[in-house]
PDB file of C-alpha atoms in Angstrom:
ATOM      1  CA  MET A 491     -16.757   4.252   1.801  1.00 49.00           C
ATOM      2  CA  LYS A 492     -15.489   5.525   5.132  1.00 44.00           C
ATOM      3  CA  TRP A 493     -13.036   3.521   7.147  1.00 44.00           C
ATOM      4  CA  ARG A 494     -11.930   4.513  10.609  1.00 41.00           C
ATOM      5  CA  LEU A 495      -8.191   4.561  11.281  1.00 41.00           C
ATOM      6  CA  ARG A 496      -7.442   3.217  14.713  1.00 36.00           C
ATOM      7  CA  GLY A 497      -4.313   2.770  16.745  1.00 37.00           C
ATOM      8  CA  ILE A 498      -2.227   5.060  14.546  1.00 35.00           C
ATOM      9  CA  ALA A 499       1.007   6.179  16.180  1.00 33.00           C
ATOM     10  CA  PHE A 500       4.133   7.398  14.519  1.00 31.00           C
ATOM     11  CA  GLY A 501       6.610   6.677  17.290  1.00 33.00           C
ATOM     12  CA  GLY A 502       9.054   4.045  16.210  1.00 36.00           C
ATOM     13  CA  CYS A 503       7.206   3.331  12.955  1.00 38.00           C
ATOM     14  CA  LEU A 504       9.698   4.799  10.524  1.00 35.00           C
ATOM     15  CA  LEU A 505      12.367   2.371   9.397  1.00 35.00           C
ATOM     16  CA  ALA A 506      14.632   4.684   7.441  1.00 33.00           C
ATOM     17  CA  ALA A 507      18.131   5.821   6.684  1.00 31.00           C
ATOM     18  CA  HIS A 508      20.970   6.638   4.200  1.00 33.00           C
ATOM     19  CA  ALA A 509      24.326   8.287   3.601  1.00 30.00           C
ATOM     20  CA  VAL A 510      25.553  10.427   0.699  1.00 32.00           C
ATOM     21  CA  ILE A 511      26.011   8.078  -2.228  1.00 32.00           C
ATOM     22  CA  ALA A 512      29.679   7.713  -3.025  1.00 36.00           C
ATOM     23  CA  GLN A 513      30.949   7.938  -6.567  1.00 40.00           C
ATOM     24  CA  SER A 514      31.626   4.357  -7.611  1.00 43.00           C
ATOM     25  CA  PRO A 515      31.520   2.200 -10.728  1.00 44.00           C
ATOM     26  CA  VAL A 516      28.111   1.036 -11.871  1.00 48.00           C
ATOM     27  CA  ALA A 517      27.331  -2.427 -10.494  1.00 46.00           C
ATOM     28  CA  SER A 518      27.301  -5.232 -13.026  1.00 57.00           C
ATOM     29  CA  GLN A 519      23.924  -6.428 -11.743  1.00 78.00           C
ATOM     30  CA  PRO A 520      21.009  -4.399 -10.391  1.00 85.00           C
ATOM     31  CA  SER A 521      20.396  -4.492  -6.661  1.00 90.00           C
ATOM     32  CA  PRO A 522      17.771  -7.017  -5.544  1.00 93.00           C
ATOM     33  CA  LEU A 523      16.214  -4.191  -3.508  1.00 95.00           C
ATOM     34  CA  LEU A 524      14.922  -2.465  -6.639  1.00 95.00           C
ATOM     35  CA  GLY A 525      11.159  -2.184  -6.790  1.00 95.00           C
ATOM     36  CA  THR A 526       8.283  -1.407  -4.460  1.00 95.00           C
ATOM     37  CA  TRP A 527       7.704  -3.361  -1.279  1.00 96.00           C
ATOM     38  CA  GLU A 528       4.641  -3.369   0.959  1.00 95.00           C
ATOM     39  CA  ALA A 529       4.719  -4.199   4.664  1.00 94.00           C
ATOM     40  CA  ILE A 530       3.579  -7.624   5.785  1.00 93.00           C
ATOM     41  CA  THR A 531       4.447  -6.712   9.367  1.00 82.00           C
ATOM     42  CA  ARG A 532       1.903  -4.107  10.513  1.00 87.00           C
ATOM     43  CA  SER A 533       0.722  -2.516  13.745  1.00 87.00           C
ATOM     44  CA  ALA A 534      -2.334  -3.783  15.603  1.00 80.00           C
ATOM     45  CA  GLY A 535      -4.226  -0.787  14.217  1.00 82.00           C
ATOM     46  CA  GLY A 536      -3.407  -1.675  10.606  1.00 88.00           C
ATOM     47  CA  LEU A 537      -0.550   0.789  10.138  1.00 94.00           C
ATOM     48  CA  GLY A 538       2.163  -0.212   7.689  1.00 94.00           C
ATOM     49  CA  ALA A 539       4.649   1.129   5.184  1.00 93.00           C
ATOM     50  CA  THR A 540       5.410   0.958   1.490  1.00 95.00           C
ATOM     51  CA  ILE A 541       9.040   1.391   0.444  1.00 96.00           C
ATOM     52  CA  ALA A 542      10.101   2.051  -3.145  1.00 96.00           C
ATOM     53  CA  PHE A 543      13.770   1.608  -4.118  1.00 97.00           C
ATOM     54  CA  GLY A 544      14.417   3.353  -7.430  1.00 96.00           C
ATOM     55  CA  ALA A 545      17.089   2.513  -9.998  1.00 92.00           C
ATOM     56  CA  ASP A 546      18.306   6.119  -9.687  1.00 93.00           C
ATOM     57  CA  ASN A 547      18.915   5.525  -5.961  1.00 94.00           C
ATOM     58  CA  ARG A 548      15.842   7.481  -4.992  1.00 96.00           C
ATOM     59  CA  LEU A 549      13.928   6.209  -1.989  1.00 96.00           C
ATOM     60  CA  ARG A 550      10.240   6.739  -1.237  1.00 95.00           C
ATOM     61  CA  TYR A 551       8.723   5.724   2.091  1.00 94.00           C
ATOM     62  CA  THR A 552       4.968   5.960   2.684  1.00 94.00           C
ATOM     63  CA  LEU A 553       3.355   5.295   6.037  1.00 94.00           C
ATOM     64  CA  GLY A 554      -0.382   4.701   6.104  1.00 95.00           C
ATOM     65  CA  ALA A 555      -3.393   2.541   6.880  1.00 94.00           C
ATOM     66  CA  MET A 556      -3.375  -0.823   5.128  1.00 95.00           C
ATOM     67  CA  VAL A 557      -6.507  -2.996   5.151  1.00 91.00           C
ATOM     68  CA  ASP A 558      -6.764  -6.379   3.427  1.00 92.00           C
ATOM     69  CA  MET A 559     -10.129  -8.146   3.217  1.00 91.00           C
ATOM     70  CA  LYS A 560     -12.321 -10.045   0.777  1.00 92.00           C
ATOM     71  CA  TYR A 561     -15.233  -8.913  -1.358  1.00 94.00           C
ATOM     72  CA  ARG A 562     -17.995 -10.460  -3.433  1.00 92.00           C
ATOM     73  CA  ARG A 563     -20.417  -9.151  -6.021  1.00 91.00           C
ATOM     74  CA  THR A 564     -24.057 -10.068  -6.590  1.00 90.00           C
ATOM     75  CA  ARG A 565     -25.628  -8.227  -9.514  1.00 89.00           C
ATOM     76  CA  ASP A 566     -25.399  -4.538  -8.574  1.00 92.00           C
ATOM     77  CA  SER A 567     -24.451  -5.214  -4.943  1.00 94.00           C
ATOM     78  CA  LEU A 568     -20.934  -5.353  -3.552  1.00 95.00           C
ATOM     79  CA  TYR A 569     -20.135  -6.889  -0.173  1.00 93.00           C
ATOM     80  CA  ILE A 570     -16.914  -6.206   1.745  1.00 91.00           C
ATOM     81  CA  VAL A 571     -16.235  -9.110   4.085  1.00 86.00           C
ATOM     82  CA  ASP A 572     -15.196  -7.435   7.341  1.00 78.00           C
ATOM     83  CA  PRO A 573     -13.686  -9.791   9.963  1.00 72.00           C
ATOM     84  CA  GLU A 574     -15.070  -7.501  12.683  1.00 72.00           C
ATOM     85  CA  GLY A 575     -18.667  -8.023  11.615  1.00 70.00           C
ATOM     86  CA  PRO A 576     -21.187  -7.817   8.763  1.00 65.00           C
ATOM     87  CA  VAL A 577     -21.186  -4.847   6.396  1.00 73.00           C
ATOM     88  CA  ASN A 578     -24.219  -3.511   4.582  1.00 75.00           C
ATOM     89  CA  PRO A 579     -23.911  -4.097   0.836  1.00 89.00           C
ATOM     90  CA  PHE A 580     -22.965  -1.235  -1.445  1.00 94.00           C
ATOM     91  CA  ARG A 581     -24.951  -0.657  -4.597  1.00 95.00           C
ATOM     92  CA  VAL A 582     -22.499  -0.067  -7.431  1.00 96.00           C
ATOM     93  CA  ALA A 583     -22.855   1.502 -10.851  1.00 96.00           C
ATOM     94  CA  PHE A 584     -20.247   2.287 -13.493  1.00 96.00           C
ATOM     95  CA  VAL A 585     -20.141   5.318 -15.753  1.00 95.00           C
ATOM     96  CA  GLY A 586     -17.012   5.224 -17.899  1.00 93.00           C
ATOM     97  CA  ASP A 587     -14.038   5.327 -15.536  1.00 95.00           C
ATOM     98  CA  THR A 588     -16.196   6.304 -12.564  1.00 97.00           C
ATOM     99  CA  MET A 589     -17.608   3.869 -10.013  1.00 97.00           C
ATOM    100  CA  VAL A 590     -20.524   5.121  -7.916  1.00 97.00           C
ATOM    101  CA  MET A 591     -20.937   3.299  -4.613  1.00 95.00           C
ATOM    102  CA  THR A 592     -24.066   3.947  -2.564  1.00 95.00           C
ATOM    103  CA  ASN A 593     -24.553   2.881   1.037  1.00 90.00           C
ATOM    104  CA  GLU A 594     -27.233   4.034   3.484  1.00 87.00           C
ATOM    105  CA  GLY A 595     -28.322   6.741   1.066  1.00 88.00           C
ATOM    106  CA  LYS A 596     -24.849   8.216   0.631  1.00 92.00           C
ATOM    107  CA  ALA A 597     -23.074   8.037  -2.722  1.00 93.00           C
ATOM    108  CA  GLN A 598     -19.327   7.983  -3.220  1.00 93.00           C
ATOM    109  CA  ARG A 599     -17.609   8.416  -6.570  1.00 96.00           C
ATOM    110  CA  GLU A 600     -14.327   6.678  -7.274  1.00 98.00           C
ATOM    111  CA  THR A 601     -12.041   7.171 -10.259  1.00 98.00           C
ATOM    112  CA  ARG A 602     -10.342   4.276 -12.007  1.00 97.00           C
ATOM    113  CA  VAL A 603      -6.545   4.239 -11.710  1.00 96.00           C
ATOM    114  CA  THR A 604      -5.716   1.148 -13.759  1.00 94.00           C
ATOM    115  CA  PRO A 605      -7.260   0.246 -17.130  1.00 94.00           C
ATOM    116  CA  ALA A 606     -10.331  -1.977 -17.127  1.00 92.00           C
ATOM    117  CA  VAL A 607      -9.586  -5.653 -17.705  1.00 90.00           C
ATOM    118  CA  PRO A 608     -11.376  -6.944 -20.828  1.00 91.00           C
ATOM    119  CA  GLY A 609     -13.934  -9.600 -19.934  1.00 92.00           C
ATOM    120  CA  ALA A 610     -13.543  -9.092 -16.179  1.00 93.00           C
ATOM    121  CA  ASP A 611     -16.015  -7.684 -13.682  1.00 95.00           C
ATOM    122  CA  PRO A 612     -15.825  -3.885 -14.092  1.00 96.00           C
ATOM    123  CA  VAL A 613     -14.984  -3.493 -10.389  1.00 96.00           C
ATOM    124  CA  VAL A 614     -11.642  -5.271 -10.895  1.00 96.00           C
ATOM    125  CA  GLY A 615      -8.707  -2.868 -10.733  1.00 96.00           C
ATOM    126  CA  LYS A 616      -7.489   0.071  -8.671  1.00 96.00           C
ATOM    127  CA  TRP A 617      -9.634   3.078  -7.764  1.00 98.00           C
ATOM    128  CA  THR A 618      -9.074   6.321  -5.895  1.00 97.00           C
ATOM    129  CA  TYR A 619     -11.260   8.799  -4.046  1.00 96.00           C
ATOM    130  CA  ALA A 620     -10.953  11.584  -1.472  1.00 94.00           C
ATOM    131  CA  HIS A 621     -10.855  10.015   1.978  1.00 91.00           C
ATOM    132  CA  TYR A 622     -12.658  11.818   4.797  1.00 88.00           C
ATOM    133  CA  THR A 623      -9.264  12.486   6.420  1.00 85.00           C
ATOM    134  CA  GLY A 624      -8.439  14.760   3.478  1.00 87.00           C
ATOM    135  CA  VAL A 625      -5.988  12.555   1.581  1.00 90.00           C
ATOM    136  CA  PRO A 626      -6.436  10.396  -1.549  1.00 94.00           C
ATOM    137  CA  ALA A 627      -7.386   6.832  -0.656  1.00 95.00           C
ATOM    138  CA  PHE A 628      -6.842   3.851  -2.937  1.00 96.00           C
ATOM    139  CA  GLU A 629      -8.904   0.681  -3.267  1.00 96.00           C
ATOM    140  CA  GLU A 630      -8.003  -2.420  -5.231  1.00 96.00           C
ATOM    141  CA  TYR A 631     -10.348  -5.235  -6.218  1.00 96.00           C
ATOM    142  CA  THR A 632      -8.762  -8.364  -7.691  1.00 95.00           C
ATOM    143  CA  ALA A 633     -10.345 -10.962  -9.921  1.00 94.00           C
ATOM    144  CA  SER A 634      -9.789 -13.546  -7.150  1.00 93.00           C
ATOM    145  CA  GLY A 635     -11.906 -11.600  -4.640  1.00 94.00           C
ATOM    146  CA  ASP A 636      -9.247  -9.708  -2.691  1.00 94.00           C
ATOM    147  CA  PHE A 637      -9.995  -6.186  -1.492  1.00 94.00           C
ATOM    148  CA  ARG A 638      -7.191  -3.828  -0.433  1.00 94.00           C
ATOM    149  CA  LEU A 639      -7.591  -0.355   1.027  1.00 94.00           C
ATOM    150  CA  ARG A 640      -4.605   1.992   1.308  1.00 95.00           C
ATOM    151  CA  VAL A 641      -4.803   5.407   2.957  1.00 95.00           C
ATOM    152  CA  PRO A 642      -1.426   7.199   2.855  1.00 94.00           C
ATOM    153  CA  ILE A 643      -0.690   9.309   5.924  1.00 92.00           C
ATOM    154  CA  ARG A 644       2.836  10.516   5.367  1.00 91.00           C
ATOM    155  CA  THR A 645       5.428  10.182   2.603  1.00 92.00           C
ATOM    156  CA  LEU A 646       9.157  10.839   2.892  1.00 94.00           C
ATOM    157  CA  GLU A 647      11.545  10.916  -0.068  1.00 95.00           C
ATOM    158  CA  GLY A 648      15.298  10.431   0.060  1.00 96.00           C
ATOM    159  CA  ASN A 649      17.917   8.110  -1.371  1.00 96.00           C
ATOM    160  CA  TRP A 650      19.666   4.820  -0.754  1.00 96.00           C
ATOM    161  CA  THR A 651      22.677   2.688  -1.619  1.00 95.00           C
ATOM    162  CA  SER A 652      23.627  -0.898  -0.838  1.00 94.00           C
ATOM    163  CA  ALA A 653      26.616  -3.216  -0.658  1.00 92.00           C
ATOM    164  CA  GLY A 654      26.273  -6.923  -0.043  1.00 92.00           C
ATOM    165  CA  ASP A 655      23.486  -7.489   2.472  1.00 94.00           C
ATOM    166  CA  SER A 656      23.734  -3.986   3.929  1.00 95.00           C
ATOM    167  CA  ALA A 657      22.003  -0.798   2.851  1.00 95.00           C
ATOM    168  CA  MET A 658      22.246   2.850   3.823  1.00 95.00           C
ATOM    169  CA  LEU A 659      18.939   4.709   3.739  1.00 95.00           C
ATOM    170  CA  HIS A 660      18.406   8.446   3.968  1.00 94.00           C
ATOM    171  CA  LEU A 661      15.018  10.073   4.504  1.00 91.00           C
ATOM    172  CA  PRO A 662      15.337  13.761   5.363  1.00 89.00           C
ATOM    173  CA  GLY A 663      12.824  15.681   7.428  1.00 77.00           C
ATOM    174  CA  PRO A 664      10.933  15.053  10.675  1.00 77.00           C
ATOM    175  CA  GLY A 665      10.564  11.351  11.366  1.00 75.00           C
ATOM    176  CA  GLY A 666      13.325  10.410   8.938  1.00 80.00           C
ATOM    177  CA  GLY A 667      17.053  10.027   9.433  1.00 85.00           C
ATOM    178  CA  ASP A 668      20.116   8.058   8.425  1.00 90.00           C
ATOM    179  CA  ARG A 669      20.455   4.413   9.328  1.00 88.00           C
ATOM    180  CA  ALA A 670      22.346   1.370   8.208  1.00 92.00           C
ATOM    181  CA  VAL A 671      20.157  -1.711   7.826  1.00 94.00           C
ATOM    182  CA  HIS A 672      20.744  -5.327   6.924  1.00 95.00           C
ATOM    183  CA  PHE A 673      18.463  -7.067   4.489  1.00 96.00           C
ATOM    184  CA  ALA A 674      17.631 -10.502   3.152  1.00 96.00           C
ATOM    185  CA  ILE A 675      15.347 -11.425   0.274  1.00 95.00           C
ATOM    186  CA  VAL A 676      13.608 -14.794   0.270  1.00 94.00           C
ATOM    187  CA  ALA A 677      11.481 -15.324  -2.853  1.00 91.00           C
ATOM    188  CA  ASP A 678       9.233 -12.238  -2.967  1.00 92.00           C
ATOM    189  CA  THR A 679       9.776 -11.276   0.682  1.00 96.00           C
ATOM    190  CA  LEU A 680      12.183  -8.580   1.876  1.00 96.00           C
ATOM    191  CA  ILE A 681      13.360  -8.674   5.486  1.00 96.00           C
ATOM    192  CA  LEU A 682      14.842  -5.410   6.784  1.00 94.00           C
ATOM    193  CA  ALA A 683      16.683  -5.629  10.098  1.00 94.00           C
ATOM    194  CA  PHE A 684      17.689  -2.685  12.280  1.00 90.00           C
ATOM    195  CA  ASP A 685      18.544  -2.394  15.948  1.00 86.00           C
ATOM    196  CA  GLY A 686      17.651  -6.012  16.670  1.00 87.00           C
ATOM    197  CA  LYS A 687      14.206  -5.783  15.057  1.00 90.00           C
ATOM    198  CA  SER A 688      13.057  -6.959  11.648  1.00 91.00           C
ATOM    199  CA  THR A 689      10.197  -5.993   9.346  1.00 92.00           C
ATOM    200  CA  ARG A 690       8.915  -8.081   6.432  1.00 95.00           C
ATOM    201  CA  TYR A 691       7.734  -6.671   3.102  1.00 96.00           C
ATOM    202  CA  LEU A 692       6.132  -8.292   0.060  1.00 95.00           C
ATOM    203  CA  LYS A 693       7.140  -7.105  -3.397  1.00 95.00           C
ATOM    204  CA  ILE A 694       4.281  -5.407  -5.218  1.00 88.00           C
ATOM    205  CA  GLY A 695       3.616  -7.204  -8.488  1.00 74.00           C
ATOM    206  CA  SER A 696       4.023 -10.648  -6.950  1.00 58.00           C
ATOM    207  CA  ASN A 697       1.153 -12.959  -6.014  1.00 54.00           C
ATOM    208  CA  GLY A 698      -1.272 -10.695  -7.848  1.00 50.00           C
ATOM    209  CA  ARG A 699      -0.198  -7.618  -5.876  1.00 60.00           C
TER     210      ARG A 699
END
């Protein structure tokens, strides 16, 4: 399905930074930053970021469109509940790990990313397809009726290190840089603060994410 990306602007969107990781003893406990975090705080146009902190101190930052809605299924019809207005139902069919979605005479094929869940509706899981912007798009349908669309726009890779409630992040290349940030983690929420502003992220894998 085609989704229009609106209000996308890169200026001031990248929250990034790092310094060369010093040689130091291995910490007795892993950093609470470890894992992948998805932005709760997003732009008015639905632009947000996913940040992955690796155990090997690698850092991956992806900026892209992030859409969260609801869906429902009735027989071979799938409805995406769009807060901006009604959406024509998609007719869906499954052939192995391929989902064929047809709307207004146009068919779109999506490939399953995650294994099918035994006993669940075959639509449940993550799927990918070629977005009209030329990049891979990802859709997720949960058993509880949540629909999530992610369209990556730009990915930067670098590294990170932390001490206490401070972290140094490094993302080389245009739009990246080196910055020191402060962080706090409350339950499954990460709060990154830099230059008087804060951004909230939810850990992927929590609350069904």
